[in-house]
PDB file of C-alpha atoms in Angstrom:
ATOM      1  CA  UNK M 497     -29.655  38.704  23.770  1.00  0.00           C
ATOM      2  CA  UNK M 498     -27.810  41.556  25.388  1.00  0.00           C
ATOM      3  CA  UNK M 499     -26.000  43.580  22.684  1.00  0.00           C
ATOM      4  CA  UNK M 500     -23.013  43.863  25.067  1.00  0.00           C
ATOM      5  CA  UNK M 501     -22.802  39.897  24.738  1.00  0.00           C
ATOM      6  CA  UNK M 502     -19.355  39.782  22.269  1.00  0.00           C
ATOM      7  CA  UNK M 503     -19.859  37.733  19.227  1.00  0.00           C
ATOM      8  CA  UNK M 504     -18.016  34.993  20.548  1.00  0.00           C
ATOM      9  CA  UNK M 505     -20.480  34.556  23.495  1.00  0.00           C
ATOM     10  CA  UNK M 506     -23.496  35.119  20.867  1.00  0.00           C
ATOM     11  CA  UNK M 507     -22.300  32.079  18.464  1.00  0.00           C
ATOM     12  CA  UNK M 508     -21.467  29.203  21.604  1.00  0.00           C
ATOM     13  CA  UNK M 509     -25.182  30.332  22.936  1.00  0.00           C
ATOM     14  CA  UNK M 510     -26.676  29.841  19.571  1.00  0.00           C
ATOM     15  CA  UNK M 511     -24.597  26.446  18.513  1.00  0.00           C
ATOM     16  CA  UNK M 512     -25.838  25.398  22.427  1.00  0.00           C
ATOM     17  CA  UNK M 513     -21.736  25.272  23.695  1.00  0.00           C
ATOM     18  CA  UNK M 514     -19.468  26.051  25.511  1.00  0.00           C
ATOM     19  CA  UNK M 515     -16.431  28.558  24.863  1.00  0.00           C
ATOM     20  CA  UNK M 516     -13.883  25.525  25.082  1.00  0.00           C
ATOM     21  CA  UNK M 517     -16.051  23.349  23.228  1.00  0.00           C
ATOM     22  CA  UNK M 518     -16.181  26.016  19.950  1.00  0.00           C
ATOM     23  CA  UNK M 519     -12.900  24.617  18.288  1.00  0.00           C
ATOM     24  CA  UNK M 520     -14.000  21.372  18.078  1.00  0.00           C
ATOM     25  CA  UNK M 521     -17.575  21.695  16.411  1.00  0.00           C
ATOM     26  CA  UNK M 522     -16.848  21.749  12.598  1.00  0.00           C
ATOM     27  CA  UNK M 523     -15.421  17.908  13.296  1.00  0.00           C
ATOM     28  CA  UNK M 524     -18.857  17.405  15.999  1.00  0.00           C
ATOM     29  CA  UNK M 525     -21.430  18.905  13.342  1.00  0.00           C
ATOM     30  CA  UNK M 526     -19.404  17.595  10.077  1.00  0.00           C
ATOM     31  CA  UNK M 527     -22.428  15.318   9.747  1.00  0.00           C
ATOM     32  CA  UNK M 528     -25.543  17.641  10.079  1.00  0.00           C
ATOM     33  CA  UNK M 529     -26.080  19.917   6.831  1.00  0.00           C
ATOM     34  CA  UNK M 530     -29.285  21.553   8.098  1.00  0.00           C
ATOM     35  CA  UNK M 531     -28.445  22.540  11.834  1.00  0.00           C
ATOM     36  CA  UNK M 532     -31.699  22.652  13.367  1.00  0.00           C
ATOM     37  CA  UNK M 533     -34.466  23.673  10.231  1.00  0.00           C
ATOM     38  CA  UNK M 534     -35.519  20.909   7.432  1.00  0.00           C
ATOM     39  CA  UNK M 535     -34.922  22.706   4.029  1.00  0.00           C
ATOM     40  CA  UNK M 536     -37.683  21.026   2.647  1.00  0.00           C
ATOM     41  CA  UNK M 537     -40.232  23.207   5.126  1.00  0.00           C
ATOM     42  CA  UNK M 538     -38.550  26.245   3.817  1.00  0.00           C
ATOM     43  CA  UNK M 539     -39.035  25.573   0.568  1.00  0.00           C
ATOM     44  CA  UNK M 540     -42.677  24.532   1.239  1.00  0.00           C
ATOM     45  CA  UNK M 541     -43.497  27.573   2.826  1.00  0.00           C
ATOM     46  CA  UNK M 542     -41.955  29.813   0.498  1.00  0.00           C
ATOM     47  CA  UNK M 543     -42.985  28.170  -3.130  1.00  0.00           C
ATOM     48  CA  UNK M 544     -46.591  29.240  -3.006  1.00  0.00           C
ATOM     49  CA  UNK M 545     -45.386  32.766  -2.825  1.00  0.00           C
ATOM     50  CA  UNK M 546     -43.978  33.338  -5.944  1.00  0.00           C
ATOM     51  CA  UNK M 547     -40.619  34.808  -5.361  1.00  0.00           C
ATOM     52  CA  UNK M 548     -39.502  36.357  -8.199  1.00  0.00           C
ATOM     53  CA  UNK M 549     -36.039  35.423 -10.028  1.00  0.00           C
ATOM     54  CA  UNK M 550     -33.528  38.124  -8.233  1.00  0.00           C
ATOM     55  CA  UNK M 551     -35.823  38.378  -5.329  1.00  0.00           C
ATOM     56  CA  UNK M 552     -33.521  39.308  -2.479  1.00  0.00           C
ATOM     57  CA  UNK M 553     -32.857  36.953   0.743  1.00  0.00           C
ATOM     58  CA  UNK M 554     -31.021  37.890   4.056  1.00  0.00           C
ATOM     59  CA  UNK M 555     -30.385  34.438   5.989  1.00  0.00           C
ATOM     60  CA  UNK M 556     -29.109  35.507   9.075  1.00  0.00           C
ATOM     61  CA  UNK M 557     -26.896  33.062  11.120  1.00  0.00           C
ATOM     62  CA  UNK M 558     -27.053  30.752   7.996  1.00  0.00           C
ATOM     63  CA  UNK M 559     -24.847  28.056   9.497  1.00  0.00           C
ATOM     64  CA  UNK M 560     -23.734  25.580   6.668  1.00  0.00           C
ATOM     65  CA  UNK M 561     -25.875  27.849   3.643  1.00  0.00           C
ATOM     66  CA  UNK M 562     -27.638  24.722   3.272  1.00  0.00           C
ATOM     67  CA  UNK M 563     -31.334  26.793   3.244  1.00  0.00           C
ATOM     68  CA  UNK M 564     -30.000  29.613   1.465  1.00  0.00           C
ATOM     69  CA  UNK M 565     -28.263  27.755  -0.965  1.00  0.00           C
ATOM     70  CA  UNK M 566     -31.341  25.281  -1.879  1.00  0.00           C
ATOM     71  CA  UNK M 567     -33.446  28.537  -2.024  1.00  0.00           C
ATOM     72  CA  UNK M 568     -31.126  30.352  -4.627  1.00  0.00           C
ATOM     73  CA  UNK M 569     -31.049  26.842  -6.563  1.00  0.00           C
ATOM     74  CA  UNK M 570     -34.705  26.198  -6.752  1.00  0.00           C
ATOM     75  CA  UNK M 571     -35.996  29.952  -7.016  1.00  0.00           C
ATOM     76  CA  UNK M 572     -33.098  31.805  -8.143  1.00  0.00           C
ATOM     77  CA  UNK M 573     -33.434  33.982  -5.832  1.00  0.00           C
ATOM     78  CA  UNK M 574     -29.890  36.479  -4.355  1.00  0.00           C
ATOM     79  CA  UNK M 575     -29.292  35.154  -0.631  1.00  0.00           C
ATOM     80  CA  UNK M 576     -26.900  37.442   1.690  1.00  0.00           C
ATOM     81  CA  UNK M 577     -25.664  35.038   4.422  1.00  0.00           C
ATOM     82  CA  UNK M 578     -24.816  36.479   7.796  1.00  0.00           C
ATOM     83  CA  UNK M 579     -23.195  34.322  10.384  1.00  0.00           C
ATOM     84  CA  UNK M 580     -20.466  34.447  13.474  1.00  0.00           C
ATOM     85  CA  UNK M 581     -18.628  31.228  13.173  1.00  0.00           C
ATOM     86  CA  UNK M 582     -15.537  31.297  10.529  1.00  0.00           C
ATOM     87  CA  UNK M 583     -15.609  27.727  10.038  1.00  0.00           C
ATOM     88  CA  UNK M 584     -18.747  27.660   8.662  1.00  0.00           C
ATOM     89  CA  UNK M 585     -18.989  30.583   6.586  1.00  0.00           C
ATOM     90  CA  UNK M 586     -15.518  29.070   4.625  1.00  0.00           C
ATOM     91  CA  UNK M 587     -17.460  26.001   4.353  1.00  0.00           C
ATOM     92  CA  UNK M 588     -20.834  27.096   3.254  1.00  0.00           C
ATOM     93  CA  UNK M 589     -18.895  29.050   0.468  1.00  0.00           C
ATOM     94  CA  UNK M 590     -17.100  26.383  -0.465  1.00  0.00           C
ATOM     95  CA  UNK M 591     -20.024  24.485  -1.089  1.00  0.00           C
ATOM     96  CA  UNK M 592     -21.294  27.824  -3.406  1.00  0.00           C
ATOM     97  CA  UNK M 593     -18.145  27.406  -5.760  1.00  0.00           C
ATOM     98  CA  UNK M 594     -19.231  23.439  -5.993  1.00  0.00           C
ATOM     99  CA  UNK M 595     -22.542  23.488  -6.857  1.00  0.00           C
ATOM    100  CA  UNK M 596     -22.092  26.658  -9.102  1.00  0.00           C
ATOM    101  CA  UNK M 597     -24.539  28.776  -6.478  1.00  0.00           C
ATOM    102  CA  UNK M 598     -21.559  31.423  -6.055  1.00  0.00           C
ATOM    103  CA  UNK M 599     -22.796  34.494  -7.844  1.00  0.00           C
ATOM    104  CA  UNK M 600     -26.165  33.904  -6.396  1.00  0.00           C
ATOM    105  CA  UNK M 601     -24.974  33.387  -2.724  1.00  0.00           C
ATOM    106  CA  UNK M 602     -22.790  36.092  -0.919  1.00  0.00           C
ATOM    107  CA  UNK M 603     -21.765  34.633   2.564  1.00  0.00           C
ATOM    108  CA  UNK M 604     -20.447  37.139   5.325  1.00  0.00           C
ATOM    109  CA  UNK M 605     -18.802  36.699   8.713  1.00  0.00           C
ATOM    110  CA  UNK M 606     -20.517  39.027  11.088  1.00  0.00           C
ATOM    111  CA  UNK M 607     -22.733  39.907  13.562  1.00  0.00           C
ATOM    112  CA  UNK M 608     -26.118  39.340  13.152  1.00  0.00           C
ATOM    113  CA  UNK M 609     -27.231  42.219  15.524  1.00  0.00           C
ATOM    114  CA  UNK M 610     -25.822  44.667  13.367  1.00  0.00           C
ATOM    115  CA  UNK M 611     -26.910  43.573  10.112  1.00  0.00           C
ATOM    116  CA  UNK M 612     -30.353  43.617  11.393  1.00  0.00           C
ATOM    117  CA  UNK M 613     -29.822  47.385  11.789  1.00  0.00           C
ATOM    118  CA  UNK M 614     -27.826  47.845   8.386  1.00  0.00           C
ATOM    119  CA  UNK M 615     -29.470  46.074   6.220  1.00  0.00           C
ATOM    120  CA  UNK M 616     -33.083  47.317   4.404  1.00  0.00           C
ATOM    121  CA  UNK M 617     -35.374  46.492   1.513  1.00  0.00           C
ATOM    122  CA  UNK M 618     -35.127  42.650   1.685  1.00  0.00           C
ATOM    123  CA  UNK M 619     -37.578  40.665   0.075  1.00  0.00           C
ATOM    124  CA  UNK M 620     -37.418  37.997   2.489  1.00  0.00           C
ATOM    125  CA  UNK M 621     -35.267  37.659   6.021  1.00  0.00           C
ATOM    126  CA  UNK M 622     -35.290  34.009   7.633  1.00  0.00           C
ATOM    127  CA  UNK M 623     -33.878  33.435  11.657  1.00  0.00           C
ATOM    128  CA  UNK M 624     -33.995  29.749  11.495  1.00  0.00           C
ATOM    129  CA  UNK M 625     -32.745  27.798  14.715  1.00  0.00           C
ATOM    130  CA  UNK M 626     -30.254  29.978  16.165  1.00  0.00           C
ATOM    131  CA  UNK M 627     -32.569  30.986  19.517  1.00  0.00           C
ATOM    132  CA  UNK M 628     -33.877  34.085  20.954  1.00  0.00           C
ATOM    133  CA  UNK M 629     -30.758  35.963  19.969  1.00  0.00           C
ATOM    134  CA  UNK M 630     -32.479  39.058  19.000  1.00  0.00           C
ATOM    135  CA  UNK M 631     -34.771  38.844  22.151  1.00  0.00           C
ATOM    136  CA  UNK M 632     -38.689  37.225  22.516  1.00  0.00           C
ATOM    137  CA  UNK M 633     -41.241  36.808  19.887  1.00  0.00           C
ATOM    138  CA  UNK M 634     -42.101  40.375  19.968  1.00  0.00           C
ATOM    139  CA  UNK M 635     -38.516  41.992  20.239  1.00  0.00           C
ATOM    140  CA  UNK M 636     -37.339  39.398  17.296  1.00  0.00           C
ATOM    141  CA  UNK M 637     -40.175  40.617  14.418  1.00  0.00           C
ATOM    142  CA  UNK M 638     -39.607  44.241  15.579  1.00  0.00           C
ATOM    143  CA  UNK M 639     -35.665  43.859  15.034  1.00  0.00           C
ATOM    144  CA  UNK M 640     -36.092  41.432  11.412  1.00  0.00           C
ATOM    145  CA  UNK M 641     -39.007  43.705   9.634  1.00  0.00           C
ATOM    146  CA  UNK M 642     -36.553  46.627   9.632  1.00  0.00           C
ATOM    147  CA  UNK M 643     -35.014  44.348   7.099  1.00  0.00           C
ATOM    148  CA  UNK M 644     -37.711  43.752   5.066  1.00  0.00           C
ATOM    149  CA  UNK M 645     -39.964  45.978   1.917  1.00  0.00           C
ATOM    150  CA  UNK M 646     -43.645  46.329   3.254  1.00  0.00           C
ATOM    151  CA  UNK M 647     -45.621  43.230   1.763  1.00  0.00           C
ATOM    152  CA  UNK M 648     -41.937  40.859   2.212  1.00  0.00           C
ATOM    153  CA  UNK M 649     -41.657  37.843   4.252  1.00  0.00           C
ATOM    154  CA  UNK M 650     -40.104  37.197   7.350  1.00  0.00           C
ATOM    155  CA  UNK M 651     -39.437  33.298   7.938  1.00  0.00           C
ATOM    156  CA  UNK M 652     -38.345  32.421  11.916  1.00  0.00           C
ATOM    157  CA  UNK M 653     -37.982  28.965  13.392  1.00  0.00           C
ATOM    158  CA  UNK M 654     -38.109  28.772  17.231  1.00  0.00           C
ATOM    159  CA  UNK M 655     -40.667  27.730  19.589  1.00  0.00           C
ATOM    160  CA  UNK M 656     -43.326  28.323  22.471  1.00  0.00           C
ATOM    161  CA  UNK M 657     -44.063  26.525  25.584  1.00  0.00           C
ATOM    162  CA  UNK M 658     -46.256  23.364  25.886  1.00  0.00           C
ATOM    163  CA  UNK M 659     -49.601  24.123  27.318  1.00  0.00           C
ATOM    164  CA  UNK M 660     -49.446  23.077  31.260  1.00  0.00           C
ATOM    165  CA  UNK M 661     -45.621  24.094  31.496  1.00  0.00           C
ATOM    166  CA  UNK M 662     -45.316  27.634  33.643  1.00  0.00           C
ATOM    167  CA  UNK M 663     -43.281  29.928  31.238  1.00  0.00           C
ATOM    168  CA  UNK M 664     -41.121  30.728  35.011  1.00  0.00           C
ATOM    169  CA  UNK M 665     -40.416  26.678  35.467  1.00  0.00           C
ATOM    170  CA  UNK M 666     -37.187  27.013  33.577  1.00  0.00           C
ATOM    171  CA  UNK M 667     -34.626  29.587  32.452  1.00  0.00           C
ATOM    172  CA  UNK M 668     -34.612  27.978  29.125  1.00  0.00           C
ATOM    173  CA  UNK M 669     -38.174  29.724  29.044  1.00  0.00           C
ATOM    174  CA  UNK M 670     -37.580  33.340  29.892  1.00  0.00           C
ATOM    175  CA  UNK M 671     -37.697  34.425  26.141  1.00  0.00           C
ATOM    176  CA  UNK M 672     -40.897  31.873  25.393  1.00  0.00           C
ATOM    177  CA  UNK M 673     -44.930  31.813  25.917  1.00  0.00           C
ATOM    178  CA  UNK M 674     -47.422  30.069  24.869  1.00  0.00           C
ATOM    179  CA  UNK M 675     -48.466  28.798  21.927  1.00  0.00           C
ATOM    180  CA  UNK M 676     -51.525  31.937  21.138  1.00  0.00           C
ATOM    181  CA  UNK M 677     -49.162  34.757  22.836  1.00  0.00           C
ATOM    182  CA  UNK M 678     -46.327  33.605  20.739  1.00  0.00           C
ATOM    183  CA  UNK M 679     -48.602  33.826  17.757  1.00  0.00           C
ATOM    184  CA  UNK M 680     -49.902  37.649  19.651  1.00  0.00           C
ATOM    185  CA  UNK M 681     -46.158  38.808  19.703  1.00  0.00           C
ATOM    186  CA  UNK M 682     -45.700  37.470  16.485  1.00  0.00           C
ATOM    187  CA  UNK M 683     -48.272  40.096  15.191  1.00  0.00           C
ATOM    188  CA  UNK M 684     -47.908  43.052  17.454  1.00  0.00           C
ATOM    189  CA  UNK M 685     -45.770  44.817  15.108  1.00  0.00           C
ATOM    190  CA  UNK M 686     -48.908  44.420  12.168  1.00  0.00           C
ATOM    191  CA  UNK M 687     -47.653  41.983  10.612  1.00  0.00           C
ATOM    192  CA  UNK M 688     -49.538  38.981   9.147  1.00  0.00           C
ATOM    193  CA  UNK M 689     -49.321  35.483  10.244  1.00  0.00           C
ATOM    194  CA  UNK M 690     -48.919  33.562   6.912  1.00  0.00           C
ATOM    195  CA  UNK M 691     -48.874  30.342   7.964  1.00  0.00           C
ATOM    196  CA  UNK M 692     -47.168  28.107  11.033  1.00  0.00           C
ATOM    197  CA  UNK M 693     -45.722  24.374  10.916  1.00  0.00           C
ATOM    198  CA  UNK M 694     -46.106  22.740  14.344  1.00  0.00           C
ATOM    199  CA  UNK M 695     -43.776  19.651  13.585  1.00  0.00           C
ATOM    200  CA  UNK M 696     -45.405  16.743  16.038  1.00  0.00           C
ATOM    201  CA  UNK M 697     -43.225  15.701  18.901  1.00  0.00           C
ATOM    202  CA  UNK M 698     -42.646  12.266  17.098  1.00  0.00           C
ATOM    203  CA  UNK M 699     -41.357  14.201  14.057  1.00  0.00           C
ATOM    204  CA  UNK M 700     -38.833  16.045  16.372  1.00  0.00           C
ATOM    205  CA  UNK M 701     -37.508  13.611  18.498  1.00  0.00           C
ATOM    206  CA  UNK M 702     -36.920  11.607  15.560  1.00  0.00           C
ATOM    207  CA  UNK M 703     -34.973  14.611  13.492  1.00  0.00           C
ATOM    208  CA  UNK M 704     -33.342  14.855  17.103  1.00  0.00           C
ATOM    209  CA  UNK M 705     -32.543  11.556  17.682  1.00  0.00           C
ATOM    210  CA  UNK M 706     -30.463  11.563  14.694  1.00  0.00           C
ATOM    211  CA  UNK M 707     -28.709  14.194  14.705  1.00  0.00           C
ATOM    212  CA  UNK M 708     -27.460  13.394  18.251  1.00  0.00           C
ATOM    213  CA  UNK M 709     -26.055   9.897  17.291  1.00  0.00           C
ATOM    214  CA  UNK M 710     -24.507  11.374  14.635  1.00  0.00           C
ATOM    215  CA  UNK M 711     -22.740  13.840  17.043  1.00  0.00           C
ATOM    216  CA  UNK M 712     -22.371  11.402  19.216  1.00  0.00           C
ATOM    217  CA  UNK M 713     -20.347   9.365  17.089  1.00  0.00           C
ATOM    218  CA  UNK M 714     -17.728  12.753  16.324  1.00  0.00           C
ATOM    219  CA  UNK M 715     -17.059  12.700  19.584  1.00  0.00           C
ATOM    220  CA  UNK M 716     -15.980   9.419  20.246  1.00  0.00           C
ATOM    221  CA  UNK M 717     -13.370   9.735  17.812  1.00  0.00           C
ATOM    222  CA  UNK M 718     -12.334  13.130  18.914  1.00  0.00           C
ATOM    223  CA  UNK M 719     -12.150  11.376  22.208  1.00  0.00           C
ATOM    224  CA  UNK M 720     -10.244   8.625  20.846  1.00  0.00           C
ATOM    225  CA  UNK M 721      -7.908  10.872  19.325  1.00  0.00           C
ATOM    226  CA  UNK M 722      -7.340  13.824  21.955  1.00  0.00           C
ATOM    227  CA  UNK M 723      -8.625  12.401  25.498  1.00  0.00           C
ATOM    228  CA  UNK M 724      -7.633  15.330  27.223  1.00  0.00           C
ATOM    229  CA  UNK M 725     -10.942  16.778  25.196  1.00  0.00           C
ATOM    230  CA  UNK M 726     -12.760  13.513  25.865  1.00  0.00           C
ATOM    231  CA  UNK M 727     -15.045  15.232  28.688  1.00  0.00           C
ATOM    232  CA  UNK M 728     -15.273  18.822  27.039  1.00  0.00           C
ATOM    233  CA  UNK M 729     -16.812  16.783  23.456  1.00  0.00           C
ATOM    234  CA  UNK M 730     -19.215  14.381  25.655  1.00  0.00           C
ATOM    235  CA  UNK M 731     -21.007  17.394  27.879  1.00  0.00           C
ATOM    236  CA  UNK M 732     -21.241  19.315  24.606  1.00  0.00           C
ATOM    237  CA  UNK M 733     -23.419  15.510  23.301  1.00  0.00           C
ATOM    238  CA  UNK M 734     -24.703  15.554  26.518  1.00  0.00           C
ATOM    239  CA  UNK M 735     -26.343  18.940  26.342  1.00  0.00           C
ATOM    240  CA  UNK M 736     -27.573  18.115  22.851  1.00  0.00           C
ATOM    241  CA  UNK M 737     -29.227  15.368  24.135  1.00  0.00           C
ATOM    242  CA  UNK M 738     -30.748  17.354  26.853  1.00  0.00           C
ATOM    243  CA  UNK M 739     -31.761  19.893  24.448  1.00  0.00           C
ATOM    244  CA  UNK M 740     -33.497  17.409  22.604  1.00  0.00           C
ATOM    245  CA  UNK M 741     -35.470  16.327  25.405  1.00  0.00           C
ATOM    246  CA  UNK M 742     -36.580  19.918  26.171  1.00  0.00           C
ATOM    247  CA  UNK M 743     -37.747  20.164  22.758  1.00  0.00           C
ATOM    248  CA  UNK M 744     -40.386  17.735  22.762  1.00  0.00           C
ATOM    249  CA  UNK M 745     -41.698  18.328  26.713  1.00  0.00           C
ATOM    250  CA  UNK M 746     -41.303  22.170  27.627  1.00  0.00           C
ATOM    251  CA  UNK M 747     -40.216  24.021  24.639  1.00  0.00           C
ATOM    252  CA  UNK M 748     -41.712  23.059  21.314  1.00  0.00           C
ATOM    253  CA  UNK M 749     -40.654  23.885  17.867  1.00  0.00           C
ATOM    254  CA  UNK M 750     -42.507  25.748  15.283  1.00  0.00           C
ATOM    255  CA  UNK M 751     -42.070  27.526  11.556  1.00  0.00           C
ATOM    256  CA  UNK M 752     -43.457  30.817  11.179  1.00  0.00           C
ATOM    257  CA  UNK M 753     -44.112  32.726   8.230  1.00  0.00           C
ATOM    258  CA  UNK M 754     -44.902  36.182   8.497  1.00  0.00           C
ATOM    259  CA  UNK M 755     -45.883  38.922   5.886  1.00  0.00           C
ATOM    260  CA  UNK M 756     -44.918  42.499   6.543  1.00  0.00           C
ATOM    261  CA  UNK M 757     -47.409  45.164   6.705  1.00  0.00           C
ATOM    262  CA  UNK M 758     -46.733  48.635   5.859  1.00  0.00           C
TER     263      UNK M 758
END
């Protein structure tokens, strides 16, 4: 994404809404902890690798800290947080203070963009589920190894097109390819794919499927409560839902981590 896109623009694209939409998701997404990446695959990929106690974490556009925080908890690791949205940086540290994950976890409002210019000497950097923000496969691992010590780990959850879908079919594609010239970008800077989780399309629309009923749900009350918003809350379900869809037909998700080469 265009650095002359403000902030505010930057977050709505990433959290899939709208400008007038924005007040109203901490109520729509009170229910979803995990925004778009299952901790449990983080942890997965991450265990084998023997992060040191201290080792240091940048989670950029960390939504609720729920990856961040589980990683600090179960490795001990330090985790700088970096995200756009004020609601949810109050409420991930919040959630620090409670489950006594506060020294370990620092949680910043800011931009993304520039941290990925500011920041250096990270053991690990993770871009999980926030969209081709810092540009396509290639553009995304040239910005995020800045961040990161040669040998460190760079963790990104997005996706590539389904075979037999034309990457031009869609503007929801322009960032995307293929499944093997995803995995090419991935490596054009030298860095080495560590290993990839291709959730099935079952596994997705299920994760999906939930999270949008959940949603819906939100809505309806907010609707019940302020139906002047009632259409602005049901097009933001409705694009969830069509989101969804895309993500088990065109655009398919995937896990990728990377190690950085010198």
């Amino acid at each position: 994404m265009s650095r002359n896109v403000k902030l505010e623009e930057q977050v709505a694209t990433a959290l899939e809404a709208t400008p007038g939409q924005m007040p109203f998701l901490p109520e729509l997404l009170a229910d979803l902890d995990e925004l778009g990446t299952d901790v449990n695959d983080i942890l997965e990929l991450l265990e084998p690798q023997g992060l040191p106690a201290g080792a240091r974490v940048l989670d950029l556009g960390f939504g609720k800290g729920t990856v961040g925080m589980a990683l600090a908890r179960e490795f001990g690791v330090r985790v700088l947080g970096v995200d756009g949205f004020a609601p949810f940086v109050e409420e991930a540290r919040k959630r620090a203070v409670e489950r006594g994950l506060s020294e370990l976890c620092e949680l910043r409002q800011g931009d993304l963009r520039d941290a990925v210019q500011e920041l250096i000497g990270m053991d690990v950097v993770m871009l999980l589920a926030v969209g081709p923000v810092l540009g396509n496969a290639a553009e995304t691992v040239g910005a995020l190894r800045r961040c990161v010590r040669p040998g460190g780990y760079i963790l990104i959850n997005d996706g590539y097109v389904a075979e037999g879908v034309a990457v031009d079919s869609s503007p929801d594609l322009k960032d995307y390819a293929h499944l093997e010239e995803t995995r090419r970008r991935l490596q054009s800077h030298g860095d080495r794919l560590v290993r990839e989780l291709l959730p099935s399309t079952e596994e997705t629309d299920a994760y999906n499927a939930s999270n949008t009923e959940a949603i819906r749900r939100r809505a309806e009350a907010i609707a019940a409560r302020y139906p002047e918003a009632a259409a602005l809350v049901r097009e933001f379900v409705a694009e969830q839902e069509r989101q969804s869809e895309l993500l088990t037909t065109d655009l398919l998700g995937a896990l990728w981590l990377l190690q950085r080469g010198p």
